[in-house]
Amino acid sequence: MRPFHSEWDMFDKIKPILGTMAGATTAFSGSKYPTANVFYPYIVKVKIALRGAQQSADAYLSTMAAVMLLKFDKYWEERNNVMVIATILDPRFKKRYIKWCFGEIYDGSRCQPEFAEIHRELENLYNQFEKLYRQKMGDNNTQCAHQSSSSKGTSSSLSSVIPDEFNAYLQSSATESFKSELLIYLDEPNVPVDAKQFDLLSFWKLNAHRFPVVSSMAKRFLAVPASSVSSESTFSTGGRILDDYRSSLKPDTVQALMCASSWIQAPQIDKISITIELEDDDDGDVESVEFPNDLAREPNELARAGKQTEPSWVPGSVLLRAEPSQLVRQAEPSWLAVQP
């Protein structure tokens, strides 16, 4: 049955929404690149697309988008701060992108408080990471603090020359001009979003000496997967469902394999009725064939009864169409002469 023109028109209207959701699904399922930093941008993109459809002049599209938006807000209204911070740690986004997103998805009275909360949480996390970093560096300095006698003498002689007032001046100047790593990172210009050769992990590897604390935060947050797809695939005993071999099978072969699998797993019944369609039937007529009761018996039982275990009356090339509940459980389906 072919779709009507009105249905094609509706598909054209919802195609942008479906494309946005498909892109998000593909991005979240990745396993060879960080996904935490792109989670929030895709969530915001989907919400903006649904809001745009809700404001459409088309009544059907507007109603459908409103229902979808209610379901979307049920799961994604409460933001995930971990993913938001991971987005900030991507130099292509930083806080500037988060501030823009909040302005798009929140009203004016909510935008500023939400952004201030993210800023406070980011600073608190930075202070914790900085404390751990200083403790680590302090331990390393204690282990490596072995000075030679000449350097000790030089230090003592310099301390007698430089007055204490100069040290006080240095401390006051440092207090006025001090900027944390986090502020330096956030104040620098964003990396262009359309930079095709940009590698996020390589960026933090190259800039770890400039931002040792922020790079430690990036390692922690960017390691969080956006979905459980990669974990489920790793611990799955079945392996990949769509491997290269299975993806290359023809539709008729896949349908025959699915039919055989359903046949094996279906409960035993005394009689079944399967609809088959002959390949050489140009008119597309469908005929219903009622299988005899012998087919409901196990092949071993048929062999003991002295009956033929492979029915020769089944057409050599058929397309089986059956529900799983209509199929007979068989341990060895090779007795069914079906050519895929």
Tab-separated table of C-alpha atoms in Angstrom:
chain	number	residue	atom	x	y	z
A	1	MET	CA	0.000	0.000	0.000
A	2	ARG	CA	1.498	3.269	-1.095
A	3	PRO	CA	1.434	6.323	1.199
A	4	PHE	CA	-0.928	9.110	0.270
A	5	HIS	CA	0.354	12.512	-0.794
A	6	SER	CA	-0.761	13.958	2.530
A	7	GLU	CA	1.351	11.373	4.340
A	8	TRP	CA	4.386	12.284	2.238
A	9	ASP	CA	3.803	15.934	3.066
A	10	MET	CA	3.665	15.112	6.765
A	11	PHE	CA	6.874	13.115	6.488
A	12	ASP	CA	8.607	16.125	4.944
A	13	LYS	CA	7.516	18.182	7.943
A	14	ILE	CA	8.725	15.750	10.603
A	15	LYS	CA	11.901	14.784	8.737
A	16	PRO	CA	14.050	17.484	10.448
A	17	ILE	CA	12.977	16.227	13.882
A	18	LEU	CA	13.697	12.615	12.997
A	19	GLY	CA	17.060	13.603	11.517
A	20	THR	CA	18.025	15.421	14.715
A	21	MET	CA	17.097	12.426	16.858
A	22	ALA	CA	18.942	10.042	14.551
A	23	GLY	CA	22.067	12.187	14.753
A	24	ALA	CA	21.880	12.233	18.553
A	25	THR	CA	21.464	8.461	18.709
A	26	THR	CA	24.466	7.909	16.455
A	27	ALA	CA	26.643	10.339	18.423
A	28	PHE	CA	25.717	8.854	21.815
A	29	SER	CA	26.461	5.313	20.634
A	30	GLY	CA	30.071	6.060	19.717
A	31	SER	CA	32.846	4.096	21.407
A	32	LYS	CA	36.011	5.425	19.743
A	33	TYR	CA	35.698	9.059	20.807
A	34	PRO	CA	34.488	11.018	23.872
A	35	THR	CA	30.718	11.346	23.998
A	36	ALA	CA	30.144	13.240	27.259
A	37	ASN	CA	31.063	16.580	25.672
A	38	VAL	CA	28.454	16.253	22.883
A	39	PHE	CA	25.613	14.933	25.026
A	40	TYR	CA	24.227	18.265	26.176
A	41	PRO	CA	24.527	20.000	22.767
A	42	TYR	CA	22.455	17.252	21.135
A	43	ILE	CA	19.864	17.326	23.933
A	44	VAL	CA	19.493	21.075	23.475
A	45	LYS	CA	19.262	20.646	19.702
A	46	VAL	CA	16.427	18.125	20.022
A	47	LYS	CA	14.519	20.367	22.417
A	48	ILE	CA	14.895	23.392	20.146
A	49	ALA	CA	13.644	21.311	17.192
A	50	LEU	CA	10.577	20.160	19.151
A	51	ARG	CA	9.790	23.687	20.279
A	52	GLY	CA	10.030	24.930	16.726
A	53	ALA	CA	7.634	22.222	15.547
A	54	GLN	CA	5.252	23.039	18.392
A	55	GLN	CA	4.990	26.601	17.110
A	56	SER	CA	4.232	25.418	13.568
A	57	ALA	CA	1.106	26.652	11.804
A	58	ASP	CA	0.254	23.045	10.930
A	59	ALA	CA	-2.193	21.836	13.582
A	60	TYR	CA	-1.238	18.157	13.305
A	61	LEU	CA	2.509	18.847	13.524
A	62	SER	CA	2.029	21.262	16.409
A	63	THR	CA	-0.056	18.761	18.381
A	64	MET	CA	2.383	15.934	17.739
A	65	ALA	CA	5.366	18.083	18.772
A	66	ALA	CA	3.585	19.142	21.973
A	67	VAL	CA	3.084	15.503	22.973
A	68	MET	CA	6.699	14.669	22.122
A	69	LEU	CA	7.928	17.665	24.111
A	70	LEU	CA	6.006	16.533	27.193
A	71	LYS	CA	7.616	13.114	26.968
A	72	PHE	CA	11.020	14.699	26.330
A	73	ASP	CA	10.760	16.977	29.376
A	74	LYS	CA	9.733	14.030	31.511
A	75	TYR	CA	13.212	12.542	31.096
A	76	TRP	CA	15.422	15.509	30.167
A	77	GLU	CA	13.962	18.550	31.926
A	78	GLU	CA	16.385	18.134	34.828
A	79	ARG	CA	19.787	18.821	33.366
A	80	ASN	CA	22.738	16.520	33.981
A	81	ASN	CA	25.437	18.737	35.490
A	82	VAL	CA	28.122	16.163	34.749
A	83	MET	CA	27.407	16.420	31.042
A	84	VAL	CA	27.155	20.213	31.208
A	85	ILE	CA	30.590	20.463	32.830
A	86	ALA	CA	31.985	18.007	30.278
A	87	THR	CA	30.685	20.347	27.577
A	88	ILE	CA	32.423	23.311	29.238
A	89	LEU	CA	35.681	21.342	29.212
A	90	ASP	CA	35.454	21.174	25.423
A	91	PRO	CA	37.330	24.274	24.150
A	92	ARG	CA	34.839	24.568	21.288
A	93	PHE	CA	31.990	25.254	23.737
A	94	LYS	CA	33.132	26.445	27.180
A	95	LYS	CA	30.763	28.556	29.300
A	96	ARG	CA	29.800	30.784	26.406
A	97	TYR	CA	27.889	27.959	24.729
A	98	ILE	CA	26.190	26.928	27.980
A	99	LYS	CA	25.037	30.492	28.566
A	100	TRP	CA	23.590	30.624	25.054
A	101	CYS	CA	21.818	27.273	25.553
A	102	PHE	CA	20.232	28.392	28.811
A	103	GLY	CA	18.954	31.493	27.055
A	104	GLU	CA	17.334	29.303	24.386
A	105	ILE	CA	15.654	26.687	26.575
A	106	TYR	CA	14.878	28.679	29.744
A	107	ASP	CA	12.878	31.852	30.235
A	108	GLY	CA	14.530	35.056	31.401
A	109	SER	CA	13.794	34.544	35.091
A	110	ARG	CA	15.352	31.073	35.153
A	111	CYS	CA	18.329	31.502	32.836
A	112	GLN	CA	20.594	33.508	35.146
A	113	PRO	CA	20.061	31.394	38.317
A	114	GLU	CA	20.728	28.180	36.378
A	115	PHE	CA	23.913	29.600	34.885
A	116	ALA	CA	25.101	30.874	38.278
A	117	GLU	CA	24.562	27.416	39.782
A	118	ILE	CA	26.693	25.806	37.083
A	119	HIS	CA	29.412	28.417	37.649
A	120	ARG	CA	29.490	27.720	41.401
A	121	GLU	CA	29.640	23.972	40.905
A	122	LEU	CA	32.421	24.332	38.352
A	123	GLU	CA	34.487	26.474	40.737
A	124	ASN	CA	33.930	24.066	43.625
A	125	LEU	CA	35.097	21.158	41.504
A	126	TYR	CA	38.126	23.115	40.372
A	127	ASN	CA	39.074	23.909	43.983
A	128	GLN	CA	38.865	20.222	44.886
A	129	PHE	CA	41.011	19.180	41.945
A	130	GLU	CA	43.502	21.966	42.671
A	131	LYS	CA	43.814	20.827	46.279
A	132	LEU	CA	44.571	17.276	45.185
A	133	TYR	CA	47.067	18.540	42.628
A	134	ARG	CA	48.916	20.664	45.208
A	135	GLN	CA	49.080	17.739	47.616
A	136	LYS	CA	50.534	15.566	44.892
A	137	MET	CA	53.066	18.203	43.891
A	138	GLY	CA	53.967	18.778	47.560
A	139	ASP	CA	54.763	15.104	48.020
A	140	ASN	CA	56.903	15.117	44.888
A	141	ASN	CA	58.778	18.227	46.024
A	142	THR	CA	59.449	16.670	49.416
A	143	GLN	CA	60.972	13.605	47.807
A	144	CYS	CA	63.100	15.656	45.392
A	145	ALA	CA	64.220	18.384	47.827
A	146	HIS	CA	67.940	17.565	47.922
A	147	GLN	CA	69.981	20.659	47.369
A	148	SER	CA	73.739	20.845	46.974
A	149	SER	CA	75.879	22.791	49.418
A	150	SER	CA	76.677	25.453	46.814
A	151	SER	CA	73.042	26.165	46.062
A	152	LYS	CA	72.314	26.433	49.770
A	153	GLY	CA	75.053	28.978	50.141
A	154	THR	CA	73.768	31.000	47.204
A	155	SER	CA	70.242	31.018	48.618
A	156	SER	CA	71.406	32.204	52.013
A	157	SER	CA	73.504	34.994	50.501
A	158	LEU	CA	70.592	36.224	48.337
A	159	SER	CA	68.209	36.248	51.271
A	160	SER	CA	70.520	38.658	53.083
A	161	VAL	CA	70.557	41.027	50.087
A	162	ILE	CA	66.831	41.132	49.230
A	163	PRO	CA	64.803	42.996	51.879
A	164	ASP	CA	61.561	41.640	53.301
A	165	GLU	CA	59.624	44.561	51.831
A	166	PHE	CA	60.230	43.200	48.328
A	167	ASN	CA	58.668	39.868	49.280
A	168	ALA	CA	55.627	41.693	50.625
A	169	TYR	CA	55.365	43.658	47.379
A	170	LEU	CA	55.489	40.469	45.331
A	171	GLN	CA	52.716	38.910	47.381
A	172	SER	CA	50.446	41.952	46.983
A	173	SER	CA	51.058	42.097	43.224
A	174	ALA	CA	50.362	38.399	42.842
A	175	THR	CA	47.077	38.780	44.725
A	176	GLU	CA	45.916	41.546	42.405
A	177	SER	CA	46.833	39.873	39.119
A	178	PHE	CA	46.326	36.195	40.009
A	179	LYS	CA	43.991	34.220	37.767
A	180	SER	CA	43.321	30.561	38.230
A	181	GLU	CA	43.829	28.017	35.483
A	182	LEU	CA	40.087	27.745	35.118
A	183	LEU	CA	39.611	31.459	34.490
A	184	ILE	CA	42.512	31.547	32.038
A	185	TYR	CA	41.030	28.609	30.132
A	186	LEU	CA	37.543	30.108	30.061
A	187	ASP	CA	38.762	33.569	29.015
A	188	GLU	CA	40.701	32.293	26.018
A	189	PRO	CA	38.862	32.326	22.663
A	190	ASN	CA	36.892	29.243	21.716
A	191	VAL	CA	38.271	26.808	19.200
A	192	PRO	CA	36.175	27.081	16.003
A	193	VAL	CA	33.363	24.538	16.067
A	194	ASP	CA	33.869	23.727	12.378
A	195	ALA	CA	37.535	22.767	12.877
A	196	LYS	CA	37.555	19.408	11.084
A	197	GLN	CA	40.977	18.282	12.297
A	198	PHE	CA	40.280	19.101	15.943
A	199	ASP	CA	40.933	16.246	18.387
A	200	LEU	CA	39.682	16.885	21.910
A	201	LEU	CA	41.935	14.342	23.600
A	202	SER	CA	44.985	15.599	21.731
A	203	PHE	CA	44.134	19.154	22.777
A	204	TRP	CA	44.265	18.298	26.466
A	205	LYS	CA	47.357	16.181	25.994
A	206	LEU	CA	49.213	19.103	24.403
A	207	ASN	CA	47.926	21.668	26.920
A	208	ALA	CA	48.348	19.593	30.080
A	209	HIS	CA	51.487	21.566	31.001
A	210	ARG	CA	49.530	24.851	30.794
A	211	PHE	CA	46.418	23.613	32.580
A	212	PRO	CA	47.461	20.712	34.819
A	213	VAL	CA	44.418	21.042	37.078
A	214	VAL	CA	41.844	21.660	34.343
A	215	SER	CA	43.306	18.842	32.248
A	216	SER	CA	42.831	16.506	35.226
A	217	MET	CA	39.193	17.562	35.344
A	218	ALA	CA	38.891	16.913	31.612
A	219	LYS	CA	40.298	13.400	32.004
A	220	ARG	CA	37.746	12.644	34.684
A	221	PHE	CA	34.654	14.062	32.997
A	222	LEU	CA	35.369	13.171	29.369
A	223	ALA	CA	35.787	9.528	30.348
A	224	VAL	CA	32.077	9.321	31.213
A	225	PRO	CA	30.157	7.637	28.351
A	226	ALA	CA	26.971	9.319	27.178
A	227	SER	CA	25.179	5.968	26.916
A	228	SER	CA	25.600	2.359	27.999
A	229	VAL	CA	25.867	1.035	24.431
A	230	SER	CA	29.617	0.442	24.531
A	231	SER	CA	29.436	-1.208	27.973
A	232	GLU	CA	26.599	-3.499	26.944
A	233	SER	CA	28.467	-4.434	23.780
A	234	THR	CA	31.638	-5.195	25.751
A	235	PHE	CA	29.961	-7.519	28.250
A	236	SER	CA	27.490	-9.050	25.806
A	237	THR	CA	27.964	-12.769	25.211
A	238	GLY	CA	26.229	-12.490	21.860
A	239	GLY	CA	28.731	-10.062	20.358
A	240	ARG	CA	27.742	-7.601	17.692
A	241	ILE	CA	24.221	-8.013	16.379
A	242	LEU	CA	24.860	-6.311	13.039
A	243	ASP	CA	28.305	-7.527	12.064
A	244	ASP	CA	29.787	-7.252	8.570
A	245	TYR	CA	28.572	-10.733	7.614
A	246	ARG	CA	24.991	-10.245	8.721
A	247	SER	CA	24.765	-6.820	7.113
A	248	SER	CA	25.657	-8.336	3.729
A	249	LEU	CA	22.846	-10.902	3.725
A	250	LYS	CA	20.025	-10.514	1.239
A	251	PRO	CA	16.526	-9.707	2.561
A	252	ASP	CA	15.140	-13.101	1.550
A	253	THR	CA	17.956	-14.878	3.390
A	254	VAL	CA	17.431	-12.797	6.517
A	255	GLN	CA	13.700	-13.526	6.444
A	256	ALA	CA	14.326	-17.241	6.070
A	257	LEU	CA	16.753	-17.218	9.012
A	258	MET	CA	14.286	-15.281	11.145
A	259	CYS	CA	11.554	-17.731	10.237
A	260	ALA	CA	13.769	-20.690	11.147
A	261	SER	CA	14.666	-19.086	14.480
A	262	SER	CA	11.007	-18.465	15.286
A	263	TRP	CA	10.178	-22.028	14.254
A	264	ILE	CA	12.715	-23.443	16.689
A	265	GLN	CA	11.635	-21.240	19.601
A	266	ALA	CA	7.856	-21.516	19.128
A	267	PRO	CA	5.704	-23.775	21.371
A	268	GLN	CA	4.550	-27.131	20.076
A	269	ILE	CA	1.058	-27.367	18.606
A	270	ASP	CA	-0.871	-30.095	16.851
A	271	LYS	CA	-1.738	-28.193	13.731
A	272	ILE	CA	-0.459	-25.029	12.099
A	273	SER	CA	-1.504	-22.928	9.154
A	274	ILE	CA	1.163	-21.044	7.259
A	275	THR	CA	0.545	-18.533	4.505
A	276	ILE	CA	2.948	-18.969	1.631
A	277	GLU	CA	3.440	-16.968	-1.510
A	278	LEU	CA	4.893	-18.608	-4.579
A	279	GLU	CA	7.713	-16.664	-6.204
A	280	ASP	CA	6.410	-17.366	-9.719
A	281	ASP	CA	2.932	-16.064	-8.920
A	282	ASP	CA	2.697	-12.871	-10.986
A	283	ASP	CA	-0.724	-11.937	-9.614
A	284	GLY	CA	0.554	-11.995	-6.062
A	285	ASP	CA	-2.166	-14.444	-4.993
A	286	VAL	CA	-1.769	-15.802	-1.510
A	287	GLU	CA	-2.867	-19.294	-0.645
A	288	SER	CA	-3.305	-20.774	2.811
A	289	VAL	CA	-1.837	-24.223	3.298
A	290	GLU	CA	-2.842	-26.381	6.228
A	291	PHE	CA	0.003	-28.632	7.319
A	292	PRO	CA	-0.825	-32.170	8.477
A	293	ASN	CA	-0.594	-33.175	12.108
A	294	ASP	CA	2.596	-35.123	11.410
A	295	LEU	CA	4.520	-31.878	11.186
A	296	ALA	CA	3.756	-31.185	14.827
A	297	ARG	CA	5.650	-34.312	15.845
A	298	GLU	CA	9.372	-34.458	16.389
A	299	PRO	CA	11.467	-35.828	13.494
A	300	ASN	CA	12.661	-38.712	15.682
A	301	GLU	CA	9.058	-39.749	16.302
A	302	LEU	CA	8.366	-39.659	12.572
A	303	ALA	CA	11.425	-41.798	11.912
A	304	ARG	CA	10.358	-44.384	14.484
A	305	ALA	CA	6.931	-44.454	12.869
A	306	GLY	CA	8.561	-45.202	9.517
A	307	LYS	CA	7.360	-41.974	7.938
A	308	GLN	CA	9.258	-39.587	5.727
A	309	THR	CA	11.037	-36.941	7.821
A	310	GLU	CA	11.480	-34.476	4.958
A	311	PRO	CA	8.195	-33.519	3.284
A	312	SER	CA	8.794	-33.379	-0.432
A	313	TRP	CA	5.476	-31.649	-1.091
A	314	VAL	CA	6.713	-28.301	0.234
A	315	PRO	CA	7.560	-26.020	-2.721
A	316	GLY	CA	11.265	-25.684	-3.358
A	317	SER	CA	11.276	-21.875	-3.188
A	318	VAL	CA	8.693	-20.270	-0.937
A	319	LEU	CA	8.414	-17.209	1.229
A	320	LEU	CA	7.222	-18.226	4.672
A	321	ARG	CA	5.114	-15.792	6.648
A	322	ALA	CA	4.202	-16.983	10.102
A	323	GLU	CA	3.839	-15.635	13.580
A	324	PRO	CA	6.159	-17.142	16.208
A	325	SER	CA	3.143	-18.534	18.097
A	326	GLN	CA	2.128	-20.477	14.981
A	327	LEU	CA	5.413	-22.286	14.567
A	328	VAL	CA	6.495	-25.694	15.829
A	329	ARG	CA	9.491	-26.119	18.125
A	330	GLN	CA	12.044	-28.320	16.400
A	331	ALA	CA	15.528	-29.214	17.600
A	332	GLU	CA	16.774	-29.693	14.051
A	333	PRO	CA	14.883	-27.631	11.448
A	334	SER	CA	16.852	-29.135	8.574
A	335	TRP	CA	13.946	-31.437	7.768
A	336	LEU	CA	11.986	-28.465	6.383
A	337	ALA	CA	12.972	-28.212	2.714
A	338	VAL	CA	13.043	-24.442	2.320
A	339	GLN	CA	15.384	-22.681	-0.029
A	340	PRO	CA	16.005	-19.065	1.046
